[in-house]
Amino acid sequence: MHAKLASGMVCGRAHTIAGLPCQDCAGGYQDDTLAVAVLCDGAGSCPHSERAAGTVVQWLPGYLARNFDALYALDDTDTAELLVQNGQAALSVLGMPLEECYCTMLFYAQHRDGRWLCGHIGDGFIFETDAEGTRVLSYPENGQFSYETYFLSLPDAALHLRLQRGVAAGAHCLLLASDGSADALYDRDNACPAPAVGVLCGWLSNADNQPEEVSAAFHRAMEDKMSVHTQDDMSLAALWWELSE
């Protein structure tokens, strides 16, 4: 399997003015068997949620690499419960109450044999691009009000962790976006991905572009183009993969 990963985070104008850190975090992992993209958005209501987001992004890829086969074999209910249980255990090392560790979690894991597993709790979007076009793979889930969402450290988090899995071939690019970034990437009037999604994925799928160059380009795009759509923090994590013949 050939795979490339890119990611970037930008502090939103509201946090910059207030002297607060970016509470988004994005990253990934790849070895000869598995490639993972992951993104977390810390809750603005929690003053140190960036620590929770960073902890999950650091923990989850290695956890998926060690446990992919077992998680894939379980049904969605058991997979969600196991992921939440272990995710909350990873957060517990911070020494903060779980209600101060609120963060969303988005991930996509691709195995070299074609199997893939995708998980999403909270807001944000997961977009997918392949030879057939660009689509939304996973939509945000909000609460009773549009500004409410769900977090990994909630007591009922397993009920809101939405999982998808399957077997794929060919070449694909997955783009994970926090809700701040999604303001520029989802065309709400027409209920479809904005053209910018294909542009960002194209940067990573281009064989001439190195992952670190694409990560830098993501950062510039968020600062120069996407920031006009939001005052929120912005983050992107992208995974391009192609199965070997």
mmCIF file with all atom_site columns, N, CA, C and O in Angstrom, residues 117-149:
data_model
loop_
_atom_site.group_PDB
_atom_site.id
_atom_site.type_symbol
_atom_site.label_atom_id
_atom_site.label_alt_id
_atom_site.label_comp_id
_atom_site.label_asym_id
_atom_site.label_entity_id
_atom_site.label_seq_id
_atom_site.pdbx_PDB_ins_code
_atom_site.Cartn_x
_atom_site.Cartn_y
_atom_site.Cartn_z
_atom_site.occupancy
_atom_site.B_iso_or_equiv
_atom_site.pdbx_formal_charge
_atom_site.auth_seq_id
_atom_site.auth_comp_id
_atom_site.auth_asym_id
_atom_site.auth_atom_id
_atom_site.pdbx_PDB_model_num
ATOM 1   N N  . LEU A 1 117 ? -11.730 1.271  8.404   1.00 0.00 ? 117 LEU A N  1
ATOM 2   C CA . LEU A 1 117 ? -12.586 1.527  9.551   1.00 0.00 ? 117 LEU A CA 1
ATOM 3   C C  . LEU A 1 117 ? -12.579 3.023  9.813   1.00 0.00 ? 117 LEU A C  1
ATOM 4   O O  . LEU A 1 117 ? -11.517 3.651  9.869   1.00 0.00 ? 117 LEU A O  1
ATOM 5   N N  . CYS A 1 118 ? -13.771 3.577  9.971   1.00 0.00 ? 118 CYS A N  1
ATOM 6   C CA . CYS A 1 118 ? -13.933 5.014  10.148  1.00 0.00 ? 118 CYS A CA 1
ATOM 7   C C  . CYS A 1 118 ? -14.775 5.263  11.388  1.00 0.00 ? 118 CYS A C  1
ATOM 8   O O  . CYS A 1 118 ? -15.762 4.560  11.636  1.00 0.00 ? 118 CYS A O  1
ATOM 9   N N  . GLY A 1 119 ? -14.400 6.256  12.196  1.00 0.00 ? 119 GLY A N  1
ATOM 10  C CA . GLY A 1 119 ? -15.145 6.593  13.402  1.00 0.00 ? 119 GLY A CA 1
ATOM 11  C C  . GLY A 1 119 ? -15.301 8.092  13.551  1.00 0.00 ? 119 GLY A C  1
ATOM 12  O O  . GLY A 1 119 ? -14.418 8.866  13.158  1.00 0.00 ? 119 GLY A O  1
ATOM 13  N N  . HIS A 1 120 ? -16.426 8.513  14.155  1.00 0.00 ? 120 HIS A N  1
ATOM 14  C CA . HIS A 1 120 ? -16.728 9.943  14.244  1.00 0.00 ? 120 HIS A CA 1
ATOM 15  C C  . HIS A 1 120 ? -17.662 10.193 15.419  1.00 0.00 ? 120 HIS A C  1
ATOM 16  O O  . HIS A 1 120 ? -18.764 9.656  15.468  1.00 0.00 ? 120 HIS A O  1
ATOM 17  N N  . ILE A 1 121 ? -17.206 11.003 16.373  1.00 0.00 ? 121 ILE A N  1
ATOM 18  C CA . ILE A 1 121 ? -18.082 11.474 17.431  1.00 0.00 ? 121 ILE A CA 1
ATOM 19  C C  . ILE A 1 121 ? -17.990 12.992 17.477  1.00 0.00 ? 121 ILE A C  1
ATOM 20  O O  . ILE A 1 121 ? -16.897 13.557 17.525  1.00 0.00 ? 121 ILE A O  1
ATOM 21  N N  . GLY A 1 122 ? -19.148 13.645 17.391  1.00 0.00 ? 122 GLY A N  1
ATOM 22  C CA . GLY A 1 122 ? -19.191 15.093 17.455  1.00 0.00 ? 122 GLY A CA 1
ATOM 23  C C  . GLY A 1 122 ? -19.384 15.736 16.098  1.00 0.00 ? 122 GLY A C  1
ATOM 24  O O  . GLY A 1 122 ? -19.880 15.126 15.154  1.00 0.00 ? 122 GLY A O  1
ATOM 25  N N  . ASP A 1 123 ? -18.963 17.008 16.005  1.00 0.00 ? 123 ASP A N  1
ATOM 26  C CA . ASP A 1 123 ? -19.135 17.733 14.757  1.00 0.00 ? 123 ASP A CA 1
ATOM 27  C C  . ASP A 1 123 ? -17.904 17.588 13.869  1.00 0.00 ? 123 ASP A C  1
ATOM 28  O O  . ASP A 1 123 ? -17.024 16.778 14.137  1.00 0.00 ? 123 ASP A O  1
ATOM 29  N N  . GLY A 1 124 ? -17.846 18.387 12.811  1.00 0.00 ? 124 GLY A N  1
ATOM 30  C CA . GLY A 1 124 ? -16.813 18.205 11.799  1.00 0.00 ? 124 GLY A CA 1
ATOM 31  C C  . GLY A 1 124 ? -17.312 17.311 10.680  1.00 0.00 ? 124 GLY A C  1
ATOM 32  O O  . GLY A 1 124 ? -18.421 16.776 10.717  1.00 0.00 ? 124 GLY A O  1
ATOM 33  N N  . PHE A 1 125 ? -16.484 17.169 9.638   1.00 0.00 ? 125 PHE A N  1
ATOM 34  C CA . PHE A 1 125 ? -16.843 16.370 8.462   1.00 0.00 ? 125 PHE A CA 1
ATOM 35  C C  . PHE A 1 125 ? -15.686 15.440 8.108   1.00 0.00 ? 125 PHE A C  1
ATOM 36  O O  . PHE A 1 125 ? -14.519 15.752 8.334   1.00 0.00 ? 125 PHE A O  1
ATOM 37  N N  . ILE A 1 126 ? -16.026 14.297 7.500   1.00 0.00 ? 126 ILE A N  1
ATOM 38  C CA . ILE A 1 126 ? -15.052 13.455 6.825   1.00 0.00 ? 126 ILE A CA 1
ATOM 39  C C  . ILE A 1 126 ? -15.471 13.383 5.365   1.00 0.00 ? 126 ILE A C  1
ATOM 40  O O  . ILE A 1 126 ? -16.579 12.930 5.045   1.00 0.00 ? 126 ILE A O  1
ATOM 41  N N  . PHE A 1 127 ? -14.597 13.866 4.474   1.00 0.00 ? 127 PHE A N  1
ATOM 42  C CA . PHE A 1 127 ? -14.850 13.853 3.032   1.00 0.00 ? 127 PHE A CA 1
ATOM 43  C C  . PHE A 1 127 ? -14.023 12.747 2.385   1.00 0.00 ? 127 PHE A C  1
ATOM 44  O O  . PHE A 1 127 ? -12.948 12.389 2.865   1.00 0.00 ? 127 PHE A O  1
ATOM 45  N N  . GLU A 1 128 ? -14.529 12.233 1.273   1.00 0.00 ? 128 GLU A N  1
ATOM 46  C CA . GLU A 1 128 ? -13.819 11.186 0.528   1.00 0.00 ? 128 GLU A CA 1
ATOM 47  C C  . GLU A 1 128 ? -13.787 11.544 -0.955  1.00 0.00 ? 128 GLU A C  1
ATOM 48  O O  . GLU A 1 128 ? -14.806 11.962 -1.519  1.00 0.00 ? 128 GLU A O  1
ATOM 49  N N  . THR A 1 129 ? -12.627 11.376 -1.565  1.00 0.00 ? 129 THR A N  1
ATOM 50  C CA . THR A 1 129 ? -12.472 11.625 -2.996  1.00 0.00 ? 129 THR A CA 1
ATOM 51  C C  . THR A 1 129 ? -11.840 10.405 -3.654  1.00 0.00 ? 129 THR A C  1
ATOM 52  O O  . THR A 1 129 ? -10.861 9.854  -3.143  1.00 0.00 ? 129 THR A O  1
ATOM 53  N N  . ASP A 1 130 ? -12.415 9.972  -4.772  1.00 0.00 ? 130 ASP A N  1
ATOM 54  C CA . ASP A 1 130 ? -11.843 8.878  -5.552  1.00 0.00 ? 130 ASP A CA 1
ATOM 55  C C  . ASP A 1 130 ? -12.176 9.104  -7.016  1.00 0.00 ? 130 ASP A C  1
ATOM 56  O O  . ASP A 1 130 ? -12.572 10.211 -7.408  1.00 0.00 ? 130 ASP A O  1
ATOM 57  N N  . ALA A 1 131 ? -12.026 8.090  -7.827  1.00 0.00 ? 131 ALA A N  1
ATOM 58  C CA . ALA A 1 131 ? -12.250 8.236  -9.261  1.00 0.00 ? 131 ALA A CA 1
ATOM 59  C C  . ALA A 1 131 ? -13.693 8.595  -9.591  1.00 0.00 ? 131 ALA A C  1
ATOM 60  O O  . ALA A 1 131 ? -13.977 9.143  -10.667 1.00 0.00 ? 131 ALA A O  1
ATOM 61  N N  . GLU A 1 132 ? -14.613 8.307  -8.686  1.00 0.00 ? 132 GLU A N  1
ATOM 62  C CA . GLU A 1 132 ? -16.030 8.582  -8.931  1.00 0.00 ? 132 GLU A CA 1
ATOM 63  C C  . GLU A 1 132 ? -16.446 9.982  -8.498  1.00 0.00 ? 132 GLU A C  1
ATOM 64  O O  . GLU A 1 132 ? -17.567 10.410 -8.777  1.00 0.00 ? 132 GLU A O  1
ATOM 65  N N  . GLY A 1 133 ? -15.580 10.694 -7.793  1.00 0.00 ? 133 GLY A N  1
ATOM 66  C CA . GLY A 1 133 ? -15.927 12.040 -7.375  1.00 0.00 ? 133 GLY A CA 1
ATOM 67  C C  . GLY A 1 133 ? -15.658 12.281 -5.904  1.00 0.00 ? 133 GLY A C  1
ATOM 68  O O  . GLY A 1 133 ? -14.941 11.522 -5.252  1.00 0.00 ? 133 GLY A O  1
ATOM 69  N N  . THR A 1 134 ? -16.254 13.340 -5.385  1.00 0.00 ? 134 THR A N  1
ATOM 70  C CA . THR A 1 134 ? -16.076 13.752 -3.992  1.00 0.00 ? 134 THR A CA 1
ATOM 71  C C  . THR A 1 134 ? -17.407 13.701 -3.269  1.00 0.00 ? 134 THR A C  1
ATOM 72  O O  . THR A 1 134 ? -18.434 14.115 -3.812  1.00 0.00 ? 134 THR A O  1
ATOM 73  N N  . ARG A 1 135 ? -17.396 13.179 -2.045  1.00 0.00 ? 135 ARG A N  1
ATOM 74  C CA . ARG A 1 135 ? -18.630 13.027 -1.288  1.00 0.00 ? 135 ARG A CA 1
ATOM 75  C C  . ARG A 1 135 ? -18.338 13.198 0.203   1.00 0.00 ? 135 ARG A C  1
ATOM 76  O O  . ARG A 1 135 ? -17.178 13.191 0.626   1.00 0.00 ? 135 ARG A O  1
ATOM 77  N N  . VAL A 1 136 ? -19.391 13.319 0.988   1.00 0.00 ? 136 VAL A N  1
ATOM 78  C CA . VAL A 1 136 ? -19.273 13.321 2.436   1.00 0.00 ? 136 VAL A CA 1
ATOM 79  C C  . VAL A 1 136 ? -19.368 11.884 2.927   1.00 0.00 ? 136 VAL A C  1
ATOM 80  O O  . VAL A 1 136 ? -20.349 11.190 2.658   1.00 0.00 ? 136 VAL A O  1
ATOM 81  N N  . LEU A 1 137 ? -18.347 11.428 3.627   1.00 0.00 ? 137 LEU A N  1
ATOM 82  C CA . LEU A 1 137 ? -18.376 10.089 4.206   1.00 0.00 ? 137 LEU A CA 1
ATOM 83  C C  . LEU A 1 137 ? -19.050 10.109 5.566   1.00 0.00 ? 137 LEU A C  1
ATOM 84  O O  . LEU A 1 137 ? -19.756 9.162  5.935   1.00 0.00 ? 137 LEU A O  1
ATOM 85  N N  . SER A 1 138 ? -18.843 11.178 6.344   1.00 0.00 ? 138 SER A N  1
ATOM 86  C CA . SER A 1 138 ? -19.447 11.270 7.670   1.00 0.00 ? 138 SER A CA 1
ATOM 87  C C  . SER A 1 138 ? -19.788 12.724 7.978   1.00 0.00 ? 138 SER A C  1
ATOM 88  O O  . SER A 1 138 ? -18.942 13.609 7.829   1.00 0.00 ? 138 SER A O  1
ATOM 89  N N  . TYR A 1 139 ? -21.027 12.946 8.411   1.00 0.00 ? 139 TYR A N  1
ATOM 90  C CA . TYR A 1 139 ? -21.533 14.280 8.726   1.00 0.00 ? 139 TYR A CA 1
ATOM 91  C C  . TYR A 1 139 ? -21.393 14.584 10.219  1.00 0.00 ? 139 TYR A C  1
ATOM 92  O O  . TYR A 1 139 ? -21.249 13.668 11.040  1.00 0.00 ? 139 TYR A O  1
ATOM 93  N N  . PRO A 1 140 ? -21.493 15.849 10.607  1.00 0.00 ? 140 PRO A N  1
ATOM 94  C CA . PRO A 1 140 ? -21.471 16.190 12.036  1.00 0.00 ? 140 PRO A CA 1
ATOM 95  C C  . PRO A 1 140 ? -22.746 15.746 12.736  1.00 0.00 ? 140 PRO A C  1
ATOM 96  O O  . PRO A 1 140 ? -23.796 15.608 12.096  1.00 0.00 ? 140 PRO A O  1
ATOM 97  N N  . GLU A 1 141 ? -22.626 15.522 14.027  1.00 0.00 ? 141 GLU A N  1
ATOM 98  C CA . GLU A 1 141 ? -23.804 15.275 14.857  1.00 0.00 ? 141 GLU A CA 1
ATOM 99  C C  . GLU A 1 141 ? -23.853 16.346 15.931  1.00 0.00 ? 141 GLU A C  1
ATOM 100 O O  . GLU A 1 141 ? -22.936 16.459 16.747  1.00 0.00 ? 141 GLU A O  1
ATOM 101 N N  . ASN A 1 142 ? -24.899 17.130 15.900  1.00 0.00 ? 142 ASN A N  1
ATOM 102 C CA . ASN A 1 142 ? -25.077 18.186 16.888  1.00 0.00 ? 142 ASN A CA 1
ATOM 103 C C  . ASN A 1 142 ? -26.166 17.802 17.875  1.00 0.00 ? 142 ASN A C  1
ATOM 104 O O  . ASN A 1 142 ? -26.946 16.881 17.641  1.00 0.00 ? 142 ASN A O  1
ATOM 105 N N  . GLY A 1 143 ? -26.206 18.525 18.981  1.00 0.00 ? 143 GLY A N  1
ATOM 106 C CA . GLY A 1 143 ? -27.190 18.250 20.017  1.00 0.00 ? 143 GLY A CA 1
ATOM 107 C C  . GLY A 1 143 ? -28.508 18.943 19.730  1.00 0.00 ? 143 GLY A C  1
ATOM 108 O O  . GLY A 1 143 ? -28.865 19.220 18.579  1.00 0.00 ? 143 GLY A O  1
ATOM 109 N N  . GLN A 1 144 ? -29.232 19.259 20.782  1.00 0.00 ? 144 GLN A N  1
ATOM 110 C CA . GLN A 1 144 ? -30.539 19.911 20.642  1.00 0.00 ? 144 GLN A CA 1
ATOM 111 C C  . GLN A 1 144 ? -30.417 21.248 19.924  1.00 0.00 ? 144 GLN A C  1
ATOM 112 O O  . GLN A 1 144 ? -31.287 21.640 19.154  1.00 0.00 ? 144 GLN A O  1
ATOM 113 N N  . PHE A 1 145 ? -29.314 21.942 20.174  1.00 0.00 ? 145 PHE A N  1
ATOM 114 C CA . PHE A 1 145 ? -29.042 23.208 19.512  1.00 0.00 ? 145 PHE A CA 1
ATOM 115 C C  . PHE A 1 145 ? -27.835 23.051 18.589  1.00 0.00 ? 145 PHE A C  1
ATOM 116 O O  . PHE A 1 145 ? -26.973 22.196 18.809  1.00 0.00 ? 145 PHE A O  1
ATOM 117 N N  . SER A 1 146 ? -27.736 23.895 17.567  1.00 0.00 ? 146 SER A N  1
ATOM 118 C CA . SER A 1 146 ? -26.694 23.749 16.558  1.00 0.00 ? 146 SER A CA 1
ATOM 119 C C  . SER A 1 146 ? -25.298 23.914 17.126  1.00 0.00 ? 146 SER A C  1
ATOM 120 O O  . SER A 1 146 ? -24.333 23.392 16.566  1.00 0.00 ? 146 SER A O  1
ATOM 121 N N  . TYR A 1 147 ? -25.180 24.653 18.231  1.00 0.00 ? 147 TYR A N  1
ATOM 122 C CA . TYR A 1 147 ? -23.857 24.881 18.819  1.00 0.00 ? 147 TYR A CA 1
ATOM 123 C C  . TYR A 1 147 ? -23.458 23.781 19.798  1.00 0.00 ? 147 TYR A C  1
ATOM 124 O O  . TYR A 1 147 ? -22.380 23.820 20.385  1.00 0.00 ? 147 TYR A O  1
ATOM 125 N N  . GLU A 1 148 ? -24.305 22.787 19.995  1.00 0.00 ? 148 GLU A N  1
ATOM 126 C CA . GLU A 1 148 ? -24.002 21.678 20.893  1.00 0.00 ? 148 GLU A CA 1
ATOM 127 C C  . GLU A 1 148 ? -23.546 20.467 20.079  1.00 0.00 ? 148 GLU A C  1
ATOM 128 O O  . GLU A 1 148 ? -24.007 20.241 18.956  1.00 0.00 ? 148 GLU A O  1
ATOM 129 N N  . THR A 1 149 ? -22.650 19.678 20.673  1.00 0.00 ? 149 THR A N  1
ATOM 130 C CA . THR A 1 149 ? -22.236 18.445 20.014  1.00 0.00 ? 149 THR A CA 1
ATOM 131 C C  . THR A 1 149 ? -21.863 17.419 21.074  1.00 0.00 ? 149 THR A C  1
ATOM 132 O O  . THR A 1 149 ? -22.152 17.597 22.257  1.00 0.00 ? 149 THR A O  1
#
